[in-house]
Amino acid sequence: MPRTAEPGAIEVALPKGAVTVSTLSTSPSRPWAAVALAHGAGAGMTHPFLEGFARALTDAGVTVLRFAFPYAEAGRRMPGPAAHAVATWQAVMPALGDLAPGVPLIAAGKSYGGRMASMAAAEGAIAPAGLLYLGYPLHPPGEPEKVRASHLPLVTAPQLFVSGTRDPFVQPVSQLADAVDACPDAEVLWLDGGGHSFDVAGARRAPEVTGAEVAASVLPWLRARFA
């Protein structure tokens, strides 16, 4: 396993022409699964939480490919059109398969990145073996009437929603439970006291430590489904 993430790049076909986005990959010698890991709307692929999450999965035998969405690659803070994110996912999954041939391919993402993966899967743009959402943004904070879940029942692959019980994007938590119940094969892993970044009030932890702990919490699901 490399001590540091290996840099790379992927070409993404957008309506106004192809763009290239950066990637980082970590691979064990004999992976049993591979995860494409997308960043959230306000943080790039090198965020310490994702660093810790990726390293912990790789230490457990999972190849991880992180990548930038086109807006982040261009240095913009606000996400571009959802179609651009879907096109990025469409380019990333084959690249993940090339990086780790012959193992189950999982689409995962923090917040926005996970929601874009779910949209890509619902549209049939990608067909991962499973999807993993780290803090799915069910609705904007304080606006529970604006639920972003109508497409989720169209996703037929297994889905795991990892959510903190204090996350303002899923309050009331019963809304997320209802959305998951409407899916063909989905479940929620609740992290008690966790916020949207899985921070726990009164417990100061570095983001990379939190990321590693969240990775440890999802490994049983990954092993049970895909090992």
Short mmCIF file of C-alpha atoms in Angstrom, two decimals:
data_model
loop_
_atom_site.label_atom_id
_atom_site.label_comp_id
_atom_site.label_asym_id
_atom_site.label_seq_id
_atom_site.Cartn_x
_atom_site.Cartn_y
_atom_site.Cartn_z
CA MET A 1 0.00 0.00 0.00
CA PRO A 2 1.41 3.42 -0.87
CA ARG A 3 2.29 5.65 2.08
CA THR A 4 0.76 8.61 0.26
CA ALA A 5 -2.18 8.93 -2.13
CA GLU A 6 -1.27 8.61 -5.78
CA PRO A 7 -2.34 11.61 -7.92
CA GLY A 8 -4.09 11.14 -11.24
CA ALA A 9 -6.65 12.69 -13.56
CA ILE A 10 -9.90 11.76 -15.32
CA GLU A 11 -11.48 13.35 -18.38
CA VAL A 12 -15.14 14.31 -17.99
CA ALA A 13 -17.37 14.97 -20.99
CA LEU A 14 -19.47 18.11 -20.42
CA PRO A 15 -21.91 19.79 -22.85
CA LYS A 16 -19.41 22.57 -23.70
CA GLY A 17 -16.46 20.22 -24.03
CA ALA A 18 -14.33 17.83 -22.03
CA VAL A 19 -12.61 18.89 -18.82
CA THR A 20 -10.02 17.12 -16.71
CA VAL A 21 -10.46 16.62 -12.98
CA SER A 22 -7.85 15.58 -10.45
CA THR A 23 -7.91 12.31 -8.50
CA LEU A 24 -6.16 10.73 -5.54
CA SER A 25 -6.05 6.98 -5.05
CA THR A 26 -4.93 4.64 -2.30
CA SER A 27 -4.77 0.91 -2.98
CA PRO A 28 -3.93 -2.15 -0.87
CA SER A 29 -2.06 -5.01 -2.50
CA ARG A 30 -5.15 -7.25 -2.72
CA PRO A 31 -8.37 -5.22 -2.52
CA TRP A 32 -11.68 -6.93 -1.91
CA ALA A 33 -13.74 -3.85 -2.87
CA ALA A 34 -13.21 -0.41 -4.36
CA VAL A 35 -14.85 2.89 -3.39
CA ALA A 36 -15.13 6.09 -5.42
CA LEU A 37 -15.31 8.85 -2.83
CA ALA A 38 -16.77 12.27 -3.69
CA HIS A 39 -16.30 15.43 -1.68
CA GLY A 40 -19.01 17.67 -0.25
CA ALA A 41 -20.15 20.97 -1.72
CA GLY A 42 -17.97 23.15 0.48
CA ALA A 43 -14.81 21.07 0.77
CA GLY A 44 -12.48 19.46 -1.76
CA MET A 45 -11.18 15.93 -2.05
CA THR A 46 -8.21 16.65 0.25
CA HIS A 47 -10.37 17.57 3.24
CA PRO A 48 -8.94 15.89 6.38
CA PHE A 49 -12.20 13.99 7.00
CA LEU A 50 -11.92 12.35 3.59
CA GLU A 51 -8.20 11.75 4.12
CA GLY A 52 -8.93 9.86 7.32
CA PHE A 53 -11.87 7.98 5.82
CA ALA A 54 -9.90 6.92 2.73
CA ARG A 55 -6.84 5.82 4.70
CA ALA A 56 -8.88 3.72 7.12
CA LEU A 57 -10.71 1.94 4.28
CA THR A 58 -7.46 1.26 2.46
CA ASP A 59 -5.88 -0.10 5.64
CA ALA A 60 -8.84 -2.51 5.75
CA GLY A 61 -8.25 -3.72 2.18
CA VAL A 62 -10.40 -1.36 0.10
CA THR A 63 -9.13 0.67 -2.87
CA VAL A 64 -10.30 4.29 -2.65
CA LEU A 65 -10.43 6.79 -5.51
CA ARG A 66 -11.12 10.40 -4.55
CA PHE A 67 -11.87 12.98 -7.20
CA ALA A 68 -12.79 16.62 -7.74
CA PHE A 69 -16.00 17.81 -9.35
CA PRO A 70 -15.44 20.23 -12.25
CA TYR A 71 -16.48 23.32 -10.28
CA ALA A 72 -13.96 22.49 -7.55
CA GLU A 73 -11.26 21.74 -10.10
CA ALA A 74 -11.86 25.20 -11.56
CA GLY A 75 -11.49 26.81 -8.14
CA ARG A 76 -15.15 27.78 -7.76
CA ARG A 77 -16.91 27.48 -4.42
CA MET A 78 -20.46 26.86 -5.63
CA PRO A 79 -21.41 23.55 -7.29
CA GLY A 80 -22.21 23.64 -10.98
CA PRO A 81 -25.25 22.03 -12.63
CA ALA A 82 -26.25 18.61 -11.36
CA ALA A 83 -25.72 17.27 -14.88
CA HIS A 84 -22.02 18.10 -14.57
CA ALA A 85 -21.78 16.09 -11.37
CA VAL A 86 -23.63 13.16 -12.94
CA ALA A 87 -21.24 13.27 -15.92
CA THR A 88 -18.33 13.24 -13.49
CA TRP A 89 -19.67 10.17 -11.74
CA GLN A 90 -20.18 8.56 -15.14
CA ALA A 91 -16.47 9.05 -15.89
CA VAL A 92 -15.24 8.08 -12.43
CA MET A 93 -16.79 4.63 -12.10
CA PRO A 94 -15.00 3.09 -15.13
CA ALA A 95 -11.75 4.62 -13.87
CA LEU A 96 -12.37 2.95 -10.51
CA GLY A 97 -12.88 -0.37 -12.28
CA ASP A 98 -9.56 0.06 -14.10
CA LEU A 99 -7.84 0.81 -10.80
CA ALA A 100 -9.27 -2.26 -9.04
CA PRO A 101 -10.49 -4.80 -11.62
CA GLY A 102 -12.65 -7.72 -10.58
CA VAL A 103 -13.96 -6.38 -7.25
CA PRO A 104 -17.30 -4.75 -6.32
CA LEU A 105 -17.38 -1.02 -7.09
CA ILE A 106 -19.04 1.28 -4.56
CA ALA A 107 -20.09 4.90 -5.13
CA ALA A 108 -19.70 6.99 -1.97
CA GLY A 109 -19.77 10.64 -1.11
CA LYS A 110 -19.89 13.21 1.65
CA SER A 111 -23.14 15.19 1.63
CA TYR A 112 -23.51 16.77 -1.85
CA GLY A 113 -21.14 14.22 -3.39
CA GLY A 114 -23.26 11.34 -2.16
CA ARG A 115 -26.49 12.94 -3.32
CA MET A 116 -25.01 13.39 -6.79
CA ALA A 117 -24.06 9.70 -6.81
CA SER A 118 -27.65 8.78 -5.96
CA MET A 119 -28.92 10.93 -8.83
CA ALA A 120 -26.45 9.33 -11.25
CA ALA A 121 -27.57 5.87 -10.15
CA ALA A 122 -31.26 6.77 -10.34
CA GLU A 123 -30.76 8.04 -13.91
CA GLY A 124 -28.88 4.89 -14.91
CA ALA A 125 -25.69 6.84 -15.62
CA ILE A 126 -23.81 4.55 -13.21
CA ALA A 127 -24.53 1.05 -11.93
CA PRO A 128 -22.42 0.55 -8.80
CA ALA A 129 -22.66 -2.55 -6.66
CA GLY A 130 -23.69 -0.29 -3.78
CA LEU A 131 -23.93 3.31 -2.65
CA LEU A 132 -22.69 4.84 0.58
CA TYR A 133 -23.84 8.27 1.74
CA LEU A 134 -21.89 10.14 4.42
CA GLY A 135 -24.34 12.71 5.74
CA TYR A 136 -27.00 12.63 3.03
CA PRO A 137 -28.43 16.19 2.73
CA LEU A 138 -32.11 15.26 2.78
CA HIS A 139 -33.18 18.92 2.86
CA PRO A 140 -31.60 22.34 3.51
CA PRO A 141 -31.22 23.05 7.24
CA GLY A 142 -34.45 24.39 8.67
CA GLU A 143 -36.45 23.59 5.52
CA PRO A 144 -37.79 20.05 6.00
CA GLU A 145 -40.48 20.70 3.40
CA LYS A 146 -37.79 20.69 0.66
CA VAL A 147 -37.04 16.97 0.73
CA ARG A 148 -34.57 15.65 -1.87
CA ALA A 149 -35.63 12.03 -1.95
CA SER A 150 -38.07 11.42 -4.82
CA HIS A 151 -35.36 9.73 -6.92
CA LEU A 152 -34.04 7.43 -4.21
CA PRO A 153 -36.57 4.58 -4.74
CA LEU A 154 -35.27 4.33 -8.33
CA VAL A 155 -31.89 3.18 -7.02
CA THR A 156 -31.94 -0.62 -6.98
CA ALA A 157 -28.43 -1.23 -5.61
CA PRO A 158 -27.95 -1.52 -1.84
CA GLN A 159 -27.72 1.87 -0.15
CA LEU A 160 -26.29 2.79 3.24
CA PHE A 161 -27.12 6.19 4.71
CA VAL A 162 -24.68 7.17 7.46
CA SER A 163 -26.14 10.04 9.45
CA GLY A 164 -25.57 11.81 12.74
CA THR A 165 -28.61 12.16 14.95
CA ARG A 166 -27.91 15.92 15.32
CA ASP A 167 -27.45 16.57 11.61
CA PRO A 168 -29.59 19.62 10.69
CA PHE A 169 -29.98 18.27 7.16
CA VAL A 170 -32.16 15.38 8.39
CA GLN A 171 -34.30 16.94 11.12
CA PRO A 172 -36.70 15.50 11.99
CA VAL A 173 -34.83 12.20 11.68
CA SER A 174 -38.09 10.41 10.92
CA GLN A 175 -37.99 11.97 7.44
CA LEU A 176 -34.78 10.15 6.58
CA ALA A 177 -36.17 6.92 8.00
CA ASP A 178 -39.26 7.29 5.81
CA ALA A 179 -37.14 8.01 2.70
CA VAL A 180 -35.02 4.93 3.33
CA ASP A 181 -38.07 2.75 3.91
CA ALA A 182 -39.31 3.72 0.43
CA CYS A 183 -36.16 2.29 -1.23
CA PRO A 184 -35.84 -1.29 -2.49
CA ASP A 185 -32.68 -2.06 -0.50
CA ALA A 186 -31.50 0.60 1.94
CA GLU A 187 -30.70 1.12 5.58
CA VAL A 188 -29.57 3.88 7.93
CA LEU A 189 -26.56 3.78 10.21
CA TRP A 190 -27.21 6.35 12.92
CA LEU A 191 -24.20 7.84 14.68
CA ASP A 192 -25.46 9.04 18.04
CA GLY A 193 -24.88 12.73 18.72
CA GLY A 194 -23.18 13.36 15.39
CA GLY A 195 -23.66 16.53 13.38
CA HIS A 196 -23.43 16.92 9.62
CA SER A 197 -19.64 16.46 9.78
CA PHE A 198 -20.11 13.72 12.41
CA ASP A 199 -18.71 15.99 15.11
CA VAL A 200 -20.05 15.25 18.57
CA ALA A 201 -20.74 18.11 20.99
CA GLY A 202 -18.22 18.16 23.80
CA ALA A 203 -15.84 15.71 22.07
CA ARG A 204 -13.03 17.53 20.27
CA ARG A 205 -11.53 15.32 17.58
CA ALA A 206 -9.45 16.08 14.52
CA PRO A 207 -11.46 15.65 11.27
CA GLU A 208 -9.14 12.90 10.03
CA VAL A 209 -9.76 10.96 13.26
CA THR A 210 -13.51 11.37 12.80
CA GLY A 211 -13.20 10.20 9.20
CA ALA A 212 -11.34 7.08 10.27
CA GLU A 213 -13.97 6.34 12.93
CA VAL A 214 -16.79 6.71 10.42
CA ALA A 215 -14.94 4.37 8.05
CA ALA A 216 -14.70 1.79 10.83
CA SER A 217 -18.45 2.06 11.37
CA VAL A 218 -19.28 1.32 7.71
CA LEU A 219 -16.82 -1.54 7.23
CA PRO A 220 -19.19 -4.18 8.70
CA TRP A 221 -21.82 -3.24 6.08
CA LEU A 222 -19.24 -3.27 3.29
CA ARG A 223 -17.87 -6.65 4.33
CA ALA A 224 -21.31 -8.20 4.79
CA ARG A 225 -22.45 -7.03 1.36
CA PHE A 226 -19.34 -7.15 -0.80
CA ALA A 227 -16.40 -9.02 0.74
#
